[in-house]
Short mmCIF file of C-alpha atoms and ligand atoms in Angstrom, two decimals:
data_model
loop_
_atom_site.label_atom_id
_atom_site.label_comp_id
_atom_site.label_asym_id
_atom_site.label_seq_id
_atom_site.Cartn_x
_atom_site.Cartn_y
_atom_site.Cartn_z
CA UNK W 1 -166.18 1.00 -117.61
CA UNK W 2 -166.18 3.74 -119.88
CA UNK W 3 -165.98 5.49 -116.84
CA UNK W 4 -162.76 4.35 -116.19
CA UNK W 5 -161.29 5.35 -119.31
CA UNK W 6 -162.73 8.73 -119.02
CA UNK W 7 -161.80 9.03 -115.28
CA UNK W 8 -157.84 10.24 -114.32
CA UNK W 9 -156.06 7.26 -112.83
CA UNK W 10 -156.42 6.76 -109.15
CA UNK W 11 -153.48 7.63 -106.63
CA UNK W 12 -151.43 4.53 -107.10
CA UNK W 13 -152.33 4.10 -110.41
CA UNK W 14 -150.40 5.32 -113.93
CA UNK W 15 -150.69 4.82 -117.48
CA UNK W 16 -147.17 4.71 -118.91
CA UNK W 17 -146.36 6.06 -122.17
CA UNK W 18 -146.50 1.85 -123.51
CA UNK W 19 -150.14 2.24 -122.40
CA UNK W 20 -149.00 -0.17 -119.32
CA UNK W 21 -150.94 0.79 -116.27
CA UNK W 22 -149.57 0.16 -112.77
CA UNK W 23 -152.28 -0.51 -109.88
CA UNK W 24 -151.01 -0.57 -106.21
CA UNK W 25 -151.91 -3.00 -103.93
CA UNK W 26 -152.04 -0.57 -100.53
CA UNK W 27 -150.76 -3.18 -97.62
CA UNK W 28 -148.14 -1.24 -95.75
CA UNK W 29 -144.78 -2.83 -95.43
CA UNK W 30 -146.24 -5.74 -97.85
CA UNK W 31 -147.57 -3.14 -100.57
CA UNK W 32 -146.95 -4.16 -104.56
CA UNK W 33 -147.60 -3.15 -108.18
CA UNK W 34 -149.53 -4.49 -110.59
CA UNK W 35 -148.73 -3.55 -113.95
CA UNK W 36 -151.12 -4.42 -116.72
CA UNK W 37 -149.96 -3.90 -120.48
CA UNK W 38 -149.24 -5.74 -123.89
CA UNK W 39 -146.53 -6.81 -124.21
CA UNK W 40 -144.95 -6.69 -120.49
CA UNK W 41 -143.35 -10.31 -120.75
CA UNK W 42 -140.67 -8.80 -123.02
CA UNK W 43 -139.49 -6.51 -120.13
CA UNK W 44 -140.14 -9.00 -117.00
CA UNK W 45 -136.48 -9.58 -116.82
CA UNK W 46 -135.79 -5.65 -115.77
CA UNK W 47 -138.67 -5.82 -113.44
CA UNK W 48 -137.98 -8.62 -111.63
CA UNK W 49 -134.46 -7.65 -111.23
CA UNK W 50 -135.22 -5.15 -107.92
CA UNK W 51 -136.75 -8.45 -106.55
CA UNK W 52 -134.19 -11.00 -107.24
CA UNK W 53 -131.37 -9.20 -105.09
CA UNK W 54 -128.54 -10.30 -107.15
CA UNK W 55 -129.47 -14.11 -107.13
CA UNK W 56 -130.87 -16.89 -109.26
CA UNK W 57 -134.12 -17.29 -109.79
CA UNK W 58 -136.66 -20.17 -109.86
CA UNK W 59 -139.49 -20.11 -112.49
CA UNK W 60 -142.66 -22.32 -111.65
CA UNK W 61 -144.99 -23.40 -114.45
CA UNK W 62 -146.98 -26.06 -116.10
CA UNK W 63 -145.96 -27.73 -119.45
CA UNK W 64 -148.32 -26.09 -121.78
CA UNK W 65 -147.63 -22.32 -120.52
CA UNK W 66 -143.96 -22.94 -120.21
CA UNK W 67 -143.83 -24.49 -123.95
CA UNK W 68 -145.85 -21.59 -124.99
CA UNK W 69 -144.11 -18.65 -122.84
CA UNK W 70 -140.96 -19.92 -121.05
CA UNK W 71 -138.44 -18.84 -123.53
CA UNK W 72 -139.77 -15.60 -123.74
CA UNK W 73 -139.34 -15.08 -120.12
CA UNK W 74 -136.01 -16.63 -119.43
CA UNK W 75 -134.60 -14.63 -122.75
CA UNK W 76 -135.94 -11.59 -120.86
CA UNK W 77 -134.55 -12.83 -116.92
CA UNK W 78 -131.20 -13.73 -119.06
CA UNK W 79 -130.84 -10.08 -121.13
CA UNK W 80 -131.62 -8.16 -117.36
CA UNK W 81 -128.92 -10.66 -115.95
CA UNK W 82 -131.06 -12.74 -113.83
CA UNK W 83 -129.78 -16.38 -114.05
CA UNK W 84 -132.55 -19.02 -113.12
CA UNK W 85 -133.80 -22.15 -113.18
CA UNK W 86 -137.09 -23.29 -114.07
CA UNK W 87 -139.78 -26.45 -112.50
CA UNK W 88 -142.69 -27.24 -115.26
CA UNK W 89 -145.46 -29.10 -113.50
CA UNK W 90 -148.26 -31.07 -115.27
CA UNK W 91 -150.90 -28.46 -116.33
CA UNK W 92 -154.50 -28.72 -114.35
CA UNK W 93 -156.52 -28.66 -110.93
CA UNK W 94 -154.84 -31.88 -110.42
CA UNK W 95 -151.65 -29.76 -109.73
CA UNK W 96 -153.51 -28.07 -106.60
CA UNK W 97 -152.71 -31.33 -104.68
CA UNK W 98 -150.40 -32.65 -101.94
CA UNK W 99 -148.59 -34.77 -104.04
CA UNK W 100 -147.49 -32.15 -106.84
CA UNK W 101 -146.53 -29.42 -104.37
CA UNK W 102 -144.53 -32.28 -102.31
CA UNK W 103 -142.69 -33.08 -105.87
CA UNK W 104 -142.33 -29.09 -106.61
CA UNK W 105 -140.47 -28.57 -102.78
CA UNK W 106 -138.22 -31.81 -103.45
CA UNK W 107 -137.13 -29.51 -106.91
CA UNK W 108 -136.85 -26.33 -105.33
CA UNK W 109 -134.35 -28.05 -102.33
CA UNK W 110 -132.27 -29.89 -105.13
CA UNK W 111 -132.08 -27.06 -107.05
CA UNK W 112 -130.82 -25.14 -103.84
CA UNK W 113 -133.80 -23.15 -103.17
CA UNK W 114 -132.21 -20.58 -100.01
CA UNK W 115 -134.34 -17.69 -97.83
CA UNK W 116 -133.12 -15.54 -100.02
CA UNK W 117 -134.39 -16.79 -103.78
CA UNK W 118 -137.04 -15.38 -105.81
CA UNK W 119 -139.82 -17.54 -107.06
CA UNK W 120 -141.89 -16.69 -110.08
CA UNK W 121 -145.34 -18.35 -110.98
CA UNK W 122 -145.36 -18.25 -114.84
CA UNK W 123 -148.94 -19.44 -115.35
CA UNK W 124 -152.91 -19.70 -114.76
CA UNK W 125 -154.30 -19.92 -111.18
CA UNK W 126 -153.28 -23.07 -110.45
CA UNK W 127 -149.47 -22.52 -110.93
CA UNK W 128 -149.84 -19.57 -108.90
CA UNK W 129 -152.24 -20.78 -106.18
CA UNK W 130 -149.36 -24.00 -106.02
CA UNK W 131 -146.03 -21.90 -106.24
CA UNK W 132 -147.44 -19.09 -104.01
CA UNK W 133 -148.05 -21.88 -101.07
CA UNK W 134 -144.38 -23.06 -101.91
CA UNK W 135 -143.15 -19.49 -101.85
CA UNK W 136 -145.30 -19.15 -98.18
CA UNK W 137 -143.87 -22.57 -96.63
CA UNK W 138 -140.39 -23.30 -98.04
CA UNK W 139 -137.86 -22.13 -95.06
CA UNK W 140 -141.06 -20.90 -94.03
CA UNK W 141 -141.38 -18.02 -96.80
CA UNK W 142 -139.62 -16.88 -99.47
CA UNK W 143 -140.24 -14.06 -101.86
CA UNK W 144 -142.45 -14.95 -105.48
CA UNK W 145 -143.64 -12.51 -108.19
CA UNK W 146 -146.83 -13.98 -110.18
CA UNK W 147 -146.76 -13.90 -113.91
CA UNK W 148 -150.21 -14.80 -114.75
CA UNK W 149 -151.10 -15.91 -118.31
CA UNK W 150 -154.51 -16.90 -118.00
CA UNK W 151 -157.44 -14.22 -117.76
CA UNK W 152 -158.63 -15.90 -114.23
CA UNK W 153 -155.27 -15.42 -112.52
CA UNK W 154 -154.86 -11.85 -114.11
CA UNK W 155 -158.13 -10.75 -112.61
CA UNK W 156 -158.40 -12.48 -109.54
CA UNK W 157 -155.66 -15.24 -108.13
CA UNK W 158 -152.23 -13.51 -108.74
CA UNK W 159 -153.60 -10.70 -106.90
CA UNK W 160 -154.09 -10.51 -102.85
CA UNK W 161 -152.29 -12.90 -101.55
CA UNK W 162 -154.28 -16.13 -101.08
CA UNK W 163 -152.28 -19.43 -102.33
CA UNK W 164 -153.40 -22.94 -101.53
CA UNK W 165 -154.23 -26.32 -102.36
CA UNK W 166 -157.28 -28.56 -102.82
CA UNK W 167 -157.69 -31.59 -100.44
CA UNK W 168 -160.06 -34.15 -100.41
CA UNK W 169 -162.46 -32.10 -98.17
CA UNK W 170 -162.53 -29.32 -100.35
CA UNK W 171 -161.11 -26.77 -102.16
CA UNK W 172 -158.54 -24.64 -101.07
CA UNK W 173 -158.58 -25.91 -97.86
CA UNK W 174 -155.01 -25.90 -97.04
CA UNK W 175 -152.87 -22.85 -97.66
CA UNK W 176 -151.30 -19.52 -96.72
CA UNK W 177 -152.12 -15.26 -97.19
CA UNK W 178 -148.64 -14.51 -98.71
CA UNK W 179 -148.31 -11.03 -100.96
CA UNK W 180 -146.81 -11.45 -104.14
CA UNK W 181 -143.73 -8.94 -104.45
CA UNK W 182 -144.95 -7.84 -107.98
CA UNK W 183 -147.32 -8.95 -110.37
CA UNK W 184 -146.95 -8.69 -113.94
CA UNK W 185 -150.22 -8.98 -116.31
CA UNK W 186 -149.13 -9.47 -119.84
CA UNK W 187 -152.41 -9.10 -121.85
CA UNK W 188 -150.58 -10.82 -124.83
CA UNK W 189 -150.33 -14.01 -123.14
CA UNK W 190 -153.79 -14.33 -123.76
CA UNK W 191 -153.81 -14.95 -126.96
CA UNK W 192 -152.49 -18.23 -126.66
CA UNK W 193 -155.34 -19.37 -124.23
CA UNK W 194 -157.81 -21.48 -125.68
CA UNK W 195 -161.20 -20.09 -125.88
CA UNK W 196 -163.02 -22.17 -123.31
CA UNK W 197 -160.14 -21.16 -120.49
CA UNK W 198 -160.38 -17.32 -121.36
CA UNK W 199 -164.27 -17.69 -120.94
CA UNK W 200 -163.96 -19.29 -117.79
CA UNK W 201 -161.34 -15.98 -116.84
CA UNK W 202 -164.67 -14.06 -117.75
CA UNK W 203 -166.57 -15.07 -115.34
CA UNK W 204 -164.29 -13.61 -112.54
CA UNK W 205 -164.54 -10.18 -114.84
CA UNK W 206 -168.50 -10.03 -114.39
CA UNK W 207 -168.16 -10.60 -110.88
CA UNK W 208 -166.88 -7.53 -110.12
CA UNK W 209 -169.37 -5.61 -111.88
CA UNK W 210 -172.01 -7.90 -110.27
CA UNK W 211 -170.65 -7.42 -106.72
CA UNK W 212 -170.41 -3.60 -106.43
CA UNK W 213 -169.79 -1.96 -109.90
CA UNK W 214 -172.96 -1.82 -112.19
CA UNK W 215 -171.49 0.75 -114.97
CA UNK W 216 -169.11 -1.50 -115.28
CA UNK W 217 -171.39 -4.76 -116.00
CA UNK W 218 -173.03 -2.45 -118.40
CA UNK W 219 -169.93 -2.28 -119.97
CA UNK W 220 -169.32 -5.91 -120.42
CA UNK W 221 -172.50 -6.38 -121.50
CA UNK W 222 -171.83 -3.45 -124.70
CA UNK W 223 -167.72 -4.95 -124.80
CA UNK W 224 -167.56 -8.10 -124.02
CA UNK W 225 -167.93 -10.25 -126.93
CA UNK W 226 -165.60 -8.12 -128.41
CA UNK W 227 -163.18 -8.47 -125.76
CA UNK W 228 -163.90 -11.94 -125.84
CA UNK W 229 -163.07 -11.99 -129.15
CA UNK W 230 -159.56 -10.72 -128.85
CA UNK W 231 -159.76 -6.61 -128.61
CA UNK W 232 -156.50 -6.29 -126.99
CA UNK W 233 -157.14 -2.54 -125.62
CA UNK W 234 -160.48 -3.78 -124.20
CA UNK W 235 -158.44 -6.75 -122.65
CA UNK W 236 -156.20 -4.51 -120.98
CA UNK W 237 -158.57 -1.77 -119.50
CA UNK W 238 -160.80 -5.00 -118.44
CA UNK W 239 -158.01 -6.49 -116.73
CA UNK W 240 -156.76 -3.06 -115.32
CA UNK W 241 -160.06 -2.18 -114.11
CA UNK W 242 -160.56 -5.80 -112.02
CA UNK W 243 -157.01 -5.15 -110.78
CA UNK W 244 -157.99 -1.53 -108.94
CA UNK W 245 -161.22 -3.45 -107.95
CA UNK W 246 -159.63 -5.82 -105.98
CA UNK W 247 -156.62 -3.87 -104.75
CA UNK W 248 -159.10 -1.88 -103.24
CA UNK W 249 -160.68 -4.71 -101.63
CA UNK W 250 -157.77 -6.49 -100.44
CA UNK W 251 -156.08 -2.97 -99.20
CA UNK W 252 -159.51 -2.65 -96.77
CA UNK W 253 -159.47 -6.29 -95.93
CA UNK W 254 -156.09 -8.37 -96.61
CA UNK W 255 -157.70 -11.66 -94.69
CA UNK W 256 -161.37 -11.72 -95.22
CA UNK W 257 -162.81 -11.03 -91.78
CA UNK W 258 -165.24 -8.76 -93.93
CA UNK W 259 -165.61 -6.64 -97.45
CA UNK W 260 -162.81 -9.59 -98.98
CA UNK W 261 -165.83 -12.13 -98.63
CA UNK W 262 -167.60 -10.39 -101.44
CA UNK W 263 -165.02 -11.68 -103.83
CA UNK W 264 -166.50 -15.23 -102.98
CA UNK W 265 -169.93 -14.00 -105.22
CA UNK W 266 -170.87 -17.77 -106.67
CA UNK W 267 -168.46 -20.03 -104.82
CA UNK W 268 -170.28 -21.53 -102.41
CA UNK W 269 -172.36 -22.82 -105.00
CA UNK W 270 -169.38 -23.11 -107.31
CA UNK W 271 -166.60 -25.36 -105.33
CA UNK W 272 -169.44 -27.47 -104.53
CA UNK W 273 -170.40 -28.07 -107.79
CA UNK W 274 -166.23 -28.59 -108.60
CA UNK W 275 -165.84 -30.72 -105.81
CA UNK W 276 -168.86 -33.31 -106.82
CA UNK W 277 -167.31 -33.93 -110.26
CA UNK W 278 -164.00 -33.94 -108.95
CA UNK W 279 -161.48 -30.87 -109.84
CA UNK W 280 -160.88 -31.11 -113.62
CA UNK W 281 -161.94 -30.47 -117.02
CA UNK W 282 -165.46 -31.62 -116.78
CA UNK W 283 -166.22 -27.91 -115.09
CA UNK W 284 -163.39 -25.15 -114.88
CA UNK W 285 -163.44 -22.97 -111.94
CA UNK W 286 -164.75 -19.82 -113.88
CA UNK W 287 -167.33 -22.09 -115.39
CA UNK W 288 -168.45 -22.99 -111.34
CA UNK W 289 -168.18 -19.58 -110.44
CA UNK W 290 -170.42 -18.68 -113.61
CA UNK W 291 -173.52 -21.07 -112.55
CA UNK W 292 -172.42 -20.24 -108.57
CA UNK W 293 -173.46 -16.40 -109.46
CA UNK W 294 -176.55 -17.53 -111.65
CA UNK W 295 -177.30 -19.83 -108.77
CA UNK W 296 -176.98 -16.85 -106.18
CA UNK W 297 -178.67 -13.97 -108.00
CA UNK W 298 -182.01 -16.71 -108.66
CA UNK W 299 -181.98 -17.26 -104.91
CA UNK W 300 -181.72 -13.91 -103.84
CA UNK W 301 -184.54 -13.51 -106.50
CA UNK W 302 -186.50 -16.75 -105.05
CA UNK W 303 -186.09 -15.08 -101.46
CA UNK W 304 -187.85 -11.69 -102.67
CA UNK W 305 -184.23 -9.69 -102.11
CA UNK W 306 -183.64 -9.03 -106.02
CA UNK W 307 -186.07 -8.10 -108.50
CA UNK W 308 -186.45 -11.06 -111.00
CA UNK W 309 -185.59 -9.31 -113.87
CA UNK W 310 -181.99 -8.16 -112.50
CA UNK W 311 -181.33 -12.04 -111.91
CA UNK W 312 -182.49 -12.45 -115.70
CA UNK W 313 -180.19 -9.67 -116.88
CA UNK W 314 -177.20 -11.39 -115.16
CA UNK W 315 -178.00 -14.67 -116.34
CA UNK W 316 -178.68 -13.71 -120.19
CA UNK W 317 -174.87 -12.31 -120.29
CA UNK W 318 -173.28 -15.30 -119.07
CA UNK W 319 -175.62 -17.21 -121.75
CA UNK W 320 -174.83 -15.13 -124.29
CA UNK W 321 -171.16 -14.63 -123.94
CA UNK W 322 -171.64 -19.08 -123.32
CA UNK W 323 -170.79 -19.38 -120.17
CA UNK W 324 -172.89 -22.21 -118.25
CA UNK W 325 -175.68 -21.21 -116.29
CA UNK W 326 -177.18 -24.18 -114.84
CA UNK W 327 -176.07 -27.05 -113.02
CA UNK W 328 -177.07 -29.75 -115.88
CA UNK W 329 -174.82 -28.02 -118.39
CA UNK W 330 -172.28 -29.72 -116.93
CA UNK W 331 -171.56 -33.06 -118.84
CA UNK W 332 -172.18 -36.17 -117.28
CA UNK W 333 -173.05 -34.77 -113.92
CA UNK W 334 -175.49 -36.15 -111.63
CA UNK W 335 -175.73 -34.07 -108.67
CA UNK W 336 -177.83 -34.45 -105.50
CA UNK W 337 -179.08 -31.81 -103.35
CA UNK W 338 -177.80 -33.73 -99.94
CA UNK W 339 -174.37 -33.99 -101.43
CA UNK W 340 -174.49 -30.50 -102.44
CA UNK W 341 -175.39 -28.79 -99.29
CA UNK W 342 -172.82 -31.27 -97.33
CA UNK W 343 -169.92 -29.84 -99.46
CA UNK W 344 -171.22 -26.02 -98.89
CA UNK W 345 -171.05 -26.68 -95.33
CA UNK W 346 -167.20 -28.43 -95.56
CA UNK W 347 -166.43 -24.87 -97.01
CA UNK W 348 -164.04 -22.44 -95.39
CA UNK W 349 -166.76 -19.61 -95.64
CA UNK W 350 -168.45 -21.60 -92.88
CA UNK W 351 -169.13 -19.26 -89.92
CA UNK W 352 -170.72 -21.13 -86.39
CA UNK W 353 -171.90 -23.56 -88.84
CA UNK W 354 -173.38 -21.73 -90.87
CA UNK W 355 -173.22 -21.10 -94.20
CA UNK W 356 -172.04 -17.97 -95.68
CA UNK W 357 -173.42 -17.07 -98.84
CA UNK W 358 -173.27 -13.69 -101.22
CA UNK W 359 -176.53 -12.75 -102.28
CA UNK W 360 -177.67 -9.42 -103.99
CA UNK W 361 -180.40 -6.75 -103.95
CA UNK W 362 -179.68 -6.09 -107.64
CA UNK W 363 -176.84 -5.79 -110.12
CA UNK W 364 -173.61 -4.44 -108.11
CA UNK W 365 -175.45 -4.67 -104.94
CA UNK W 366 -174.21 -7.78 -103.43
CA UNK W 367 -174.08 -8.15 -99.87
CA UNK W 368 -172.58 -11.43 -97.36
CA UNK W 369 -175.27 -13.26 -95.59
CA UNK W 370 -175.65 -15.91 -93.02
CA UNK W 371 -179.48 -15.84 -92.95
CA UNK W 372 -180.28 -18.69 -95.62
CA UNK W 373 -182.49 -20.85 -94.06
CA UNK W 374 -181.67 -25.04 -94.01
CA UNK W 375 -184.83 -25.61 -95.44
CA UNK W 376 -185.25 -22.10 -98.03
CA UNK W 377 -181.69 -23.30 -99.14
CA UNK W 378 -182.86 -27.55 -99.98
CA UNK W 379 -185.91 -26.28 -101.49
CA UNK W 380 -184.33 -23.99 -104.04
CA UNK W 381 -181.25 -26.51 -104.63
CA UNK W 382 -183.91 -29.11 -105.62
CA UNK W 383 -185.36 -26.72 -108.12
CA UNK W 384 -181.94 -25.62 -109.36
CA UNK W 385 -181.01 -29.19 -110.08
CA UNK W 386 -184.60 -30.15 -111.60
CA UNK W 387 -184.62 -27.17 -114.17
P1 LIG C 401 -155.23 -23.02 -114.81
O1 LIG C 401 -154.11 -22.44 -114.08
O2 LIG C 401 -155.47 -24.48 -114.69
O3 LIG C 401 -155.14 -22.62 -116.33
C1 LIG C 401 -156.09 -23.12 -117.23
C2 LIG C 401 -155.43 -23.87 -118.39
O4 LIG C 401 -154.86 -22.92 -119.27
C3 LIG C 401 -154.30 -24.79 -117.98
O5 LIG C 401 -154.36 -25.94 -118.77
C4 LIG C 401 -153.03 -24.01 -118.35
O6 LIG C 401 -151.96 -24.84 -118.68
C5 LIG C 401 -153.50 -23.25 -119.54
N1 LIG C 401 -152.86 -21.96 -119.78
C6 LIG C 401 -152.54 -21.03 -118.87
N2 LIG C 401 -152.10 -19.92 -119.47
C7 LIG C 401 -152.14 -20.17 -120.79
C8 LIG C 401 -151.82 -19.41 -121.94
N3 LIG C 401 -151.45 -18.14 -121.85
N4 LIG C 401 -151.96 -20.00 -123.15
C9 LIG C 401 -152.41 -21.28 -123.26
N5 LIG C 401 -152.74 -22.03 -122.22
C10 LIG C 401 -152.60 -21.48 -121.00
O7 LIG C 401 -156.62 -22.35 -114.36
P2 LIG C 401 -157.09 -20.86 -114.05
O8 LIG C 401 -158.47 -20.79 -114.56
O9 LIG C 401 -156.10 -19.86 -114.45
O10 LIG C 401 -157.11 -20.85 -112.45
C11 LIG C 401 -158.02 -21.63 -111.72
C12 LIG C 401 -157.48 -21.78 -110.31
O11 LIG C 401 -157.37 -20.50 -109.72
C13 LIG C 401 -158.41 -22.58 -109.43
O12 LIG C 401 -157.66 -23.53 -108.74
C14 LIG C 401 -158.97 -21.56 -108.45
O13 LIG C 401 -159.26 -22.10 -107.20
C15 LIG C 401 -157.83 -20.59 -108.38
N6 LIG C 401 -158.22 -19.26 -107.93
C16 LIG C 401 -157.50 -18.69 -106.93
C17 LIG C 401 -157.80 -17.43 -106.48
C18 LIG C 401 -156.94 -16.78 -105.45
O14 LIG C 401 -157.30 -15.69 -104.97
N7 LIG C 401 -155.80 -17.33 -105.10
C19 LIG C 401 -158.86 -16.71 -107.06
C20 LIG C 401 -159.59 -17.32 -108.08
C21 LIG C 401 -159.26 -18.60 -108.51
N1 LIG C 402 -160.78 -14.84 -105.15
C1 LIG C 402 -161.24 -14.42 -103.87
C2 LIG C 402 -160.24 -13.63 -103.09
O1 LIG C 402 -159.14 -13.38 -103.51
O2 LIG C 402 -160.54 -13.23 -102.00
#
């Protein structure tokens, strides 16, 4: 990623003089910014505005990010002239459900929610997973910014489009491809975010370098604690730089009939892993995705694609930075192999039944495969769980 800093920004992209970069998300007629800076949250109000048409707006968020950033926000909405309301849900993976986005319509049609009003996620991927499926079904769509304030939604969910909820199936079963009309990434929000959230956020930052971006997993692996650690400027060109990554990807492939899938590095192990302990705080998504890519790169290494060592390499970052590797780092699981396998194959990657997984030659060299065989794929799972 030093290349990035060294490189001039990309068409689409600008460094303002705040040091605020703006990425564009290249979908025609549904095309939006991101902008990425310190310190954005204090000007949302005047960049919303464009978006809210003259109306009120409704603000979506859960109880610990709105305590923490709300009044920031609406002082901002308020000084641009953007009246609004605001629905705080109960923070957590719980909140992808039926049941909360049922309560969060019955708010937005009491509060008057019309075709015509703006809805803004204020939150982690879960507020905006939840509030961009309202924005996609109520009076079947309705404009929403995303405001994301956790290092996972900055990186990954506030950008491209998918919302959704978790059913009992799986996760993310249920939901809807629906553009944000702007997303704002205020770095600064970030400092609020306990330590064991923004680690799960990293997670999502290595898999871009591990899908298709070595120099830039080099990168993490010379930055990252420090970024970790709070380096704001490293927080912002990391976030910046996973922003252009997957602007680029979505631009080429808005609904994953292809090159999207790659984003998916580690979550067919990953959501079934969530799913057997059941959504919550016994394992975070990042942490999933963080033993899904572990899980992926030793396969691909068990099935002679990867060298060994370029597994290893991937591995000892997560473990050093302490993200979970393994599937008995989680506490008080007790997975099974069967059970596993049966909730890879309830996932939405499944093509002509058969799995899809995202396996790797190397570092950055990840590629989409439906070639595991039933048995290759038990064997190794048994391992996995045994070591
Ligand atoms: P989250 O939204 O649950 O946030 C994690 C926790 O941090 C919550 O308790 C939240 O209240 C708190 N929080 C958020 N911002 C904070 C802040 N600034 N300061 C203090 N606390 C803060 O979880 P997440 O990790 O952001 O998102 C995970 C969800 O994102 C999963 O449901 C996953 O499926 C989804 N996801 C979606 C996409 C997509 O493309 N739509 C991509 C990746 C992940
Ligand atoms: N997080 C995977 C995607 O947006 O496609």
């Amino acid at each position: 990623m030093s290349e990035a800093r060294e490189t001039a920004p990309a068409p689409g992209e600008d460094a303002g003089a705040d040091g605020a970069q703006t990425v564009r998300v290249d979908l025609g007629a549904r095309s939006y910014d991101i902008r990425v800076g310190a310190g954005l949250m204090a000007g949302a109000g005047a960049a919303v505005k464009p978006f809210a048409g003259g109306r009120r707006v409704i603000v979506v968020s859960d109880e610990t990010v709105g305590d923490l950033h709300l009044d920031m926000l609406a002082a901002s909405l308020s000084a641009a002239g953007v009246g609004g309301e605001a629905v705080v849900m109960p923070p957590g993976e719980e909140t992808k459900s039926f049941r909360a986005l049922e309560g969060l319509m019955d708010r937005l049609f009491e509060i008057g929610v019309e075709r015509r009003t703006l809805l803004i996620a204020l939150g982690g991927g879960v507020i905006g997973d939840l509030a961009g499926f309202a924005a996609a079904t109520a009076l079947r769509g309705v404009d929403f910014v995303q405001i994301p304030t956790t290092l996972l939604a900055q990186v990954d969910s506030s950008v491209g489009g998918k919302t959704g909820i978790n059913v009992a199936a799986g996760k993310n079963l249920v939901g809807a491809f629906h553009q944000p009309r702007l997303v704002l990434a205020d770095v600064e929000t970030l400092d609020t975010l306990p330590r064991r959230d923004f680690l799960a956020g990293y997670a999502e930052v290595v898999k871009y370098g591990a899908i298709d971006d070595r120099p830039f997993f080099e990168w993490l692996e010379t930055n990252g604690a420090a970024l970790i650690d709070g380096d704001q400027d490293l927080r912002r060109e990391a976030v910046a730089h996973c922003c252009r990554a997957k602007a680029r990807i979505v631009a080429q492939d808005e609904r994953e009939g292809g090159v999207r899938a790659l984003l998916n590095l580690g979550h067919t192990f990953g959501h079934a892993l969530e799913g057997a302990v059941g959504y919550g705080d016994a394992l975070l998504h990042g942490e999933a995705v963080a033993i899904g890519m572990a899980l992926a790169f030793r396969l691909s290494a068990r099935l002679g694609l990867c060298p060994a060592a370029q597994a290893d390499r991937l591995i000892a970052h997560l473990d050093a930075v302490g993200l979970p590797t393994r599937p008995d780092q989680v506490p008080g699981a007790d997975f099974e192999v069967d059970d596993l396998i049966r909730r890879m194959g309830a996932d939405k990657k499944v093509k002509d039944g058969k799995l899809t997984f995202i396996l790797a030659r190397g570092i950055g060299e990840s590629f989409i495969t439906q070639e595991v065989e039933a048995d290759a794929l038990r064997a190794f799972m048994a391992e996995a769980l045994a070591s």
